[in-house]
Amino acid sequence: MGRDRDPFERTIDALRQRLVAAGPLQGAPLLINLLAADLGVSQTPVREALAWLAGESLIGRTRSGYVGATHEAEDLAHSYELALLLVLAAFRRRPAGVAPAGANDANAVLAGVIDQGGNRAFSRAFARVQTELAPLAVDEAAVCGDAAEEGARLASALGEGGPSFVRAVRRHYQRRIERSADILAHGLLRRSRI
């Protein structure tokens, strides 16, 4: 077997998947030596990947090491509100009558609208918000409903035109804003180790 030429990429991909699957870690320590052994890499790519993820605010860094991000219901509500504002702003900028291709769930429909808005800053900000919300996606679906069904409703509203889509997007995010404490509580109940 040849030498692993990119352990950093493999490590960061694996850690991102684990962070999403683990749910809200609420400051749980992320032990470099255990992660390295579990991933079959040296501690160096784990340290590099954790530093990168801390730079993206997906985990925290303390004087004693790295910890899982701490989520608060109010911050979660603010992230949903930011996503709502970004989608509505991008919707106003996009070409009329164009539906996102291949959109099969709510996030795909919304990301398609963002991309069609043509503003790269909106796209980067929306991607960052989606990344921050990703560890709670399972909990969001459990509390607010299936992403595929919601995607179908949003895609249908998008096809009907502006006012219908704006109402659907507002309903989509308002439900999440109002239920952010429930989403977080659900995540804390199902939390697993990274």
PDB file of N, CA and C in Angstrom, residues 27 29-32 60-67:
ATOM      1  N   GLY A  27     -19.377  21.999  23.711  1.00  0.00           N
ATOM      2  CA  GLY A  27     -18.116  22.156  24.415  1.00  0.00           C
ATOM      3  C   GLY A  27     -17.406  20.869  24.791  1.00  0.00           C
ATOM      4  N   PRO A  29     -14.800  17.969  24.774  1.00  0.00           N
ATOM      5  CA  PRO A  29     -13.416  17.994  24.288  1.00  0.00           C
ATOM      6  C   PRO A  29     -13.227  17.104  23.070  1.00  0.00           C
ATOM      7  N   LEU A  30     -12.390  17.570  22.164  1.00  0.00           N
ATOM      8  CA  LEU A  30     -12.012  16.816  20.973  1.00  0.00           C
ATOM      9  C   LEU A  30     -10.549  16.425  21.154  1.00  0.00           C
ATOM     10  N   LEU A  31     -10.316  15.184  21.501  1.00  0.00           N
ATOM     11  CA  LEU A  31      -8.984  14.722  21.867  1.00  0.00           C
ATOM     12  C   LEU A  31      -8.198  14.284  20.638  1.00  0.00           C
ATOM     13  N   ILE A  32      -7.115  14.986  20.376  1.00  0.00           N
ATOM     14  CA  ILE A  32      -6.315  14.783  19.170  1.00  0.00           C
ATOM     15  C   ILE A  32      -5.805  13.352  19.065  1.00  0.00           C
ATOM     16  N   GLY A  60     -14.554  24.949  18.752  1.00  0.00           N
ATOM     17  CA  GLY A  60     -13.897  25.995  19.524  1.00  0.00           C
ATOM     18  C   GLY A  60     -12.469  25.606  19.876  1.00  0.00           C
ATOM     19  N   ARG A  61     -11.706  26.608  20.221  1.00  0.00           N
ATOM     20  CA  ARG A  61     -10.342  26.363  20.673  1.00  0.00           C
ATOM     21  C   ARG A  61     -10.181  27.021  22.039  1.00  0.00           C
ATOM     22  N   THR A  62      -9.708  26.245  22.990  1.00  0.00           N
ATOM     23  CA  THR A  62      -9.459  26.751  24.329  1.00  0.00           C
ATOM     24  C   THR A  62      -7.967  26.632  24.621  1.00  0.00           C
ATOM     25  N   ARG A  63      -7.551  27.085  25.793  1.00  0.00           N
ATOM     26  CA  ARG A  63      -6.139  26.961  26.162  1.00  0.00           C
ATOM     27  C   ARG A  63      -5.727  25.504  26.303  1.00  0.00           C
ATOM     28  N   SER A  64      -6.686  24.639  26.612  1.00  0.00           N
ATOM     29  CA  SER A  64      -6.338  23.229  26.809  1.00  0.00           C
ATOM     30  C   SER A  64      -6.596  22.355  25.580  1.00  0.00           C
ATOM     31  N   GLY A  65      -7.087  22.910  24.493  1.00  0.00           N
ATOM     32  CA  GLY A  65      -7.303  22.124  23.280  1.00  0.00           C
ATOM     33  C   GLY A  65      -8.557  22.545  22.528  1.00  0.00           C
ATOM     34  N   TYR A  66      -9.073  21.624  21.758  1.00  0.00           N
ATOM     35  CA  TYR A  66     -10.244  21.890  20.927  1.00  0.00           C
ATOM     36  C   TYR A  66     -11.488  21.287  21.562  1.00  0.00           C
ATOM     37  N   VAL A  67     -12.616  21.968  21.348  1.00  0.00           N
ATOM     38  CA  VAL A  67     -13.894  21.514  21.898  1.00  0.00           C
ATOM     39  C   VAL A  67     -14.983  21.668  20.839  1.00  0.00           C
TER      40      VAL A  67
END
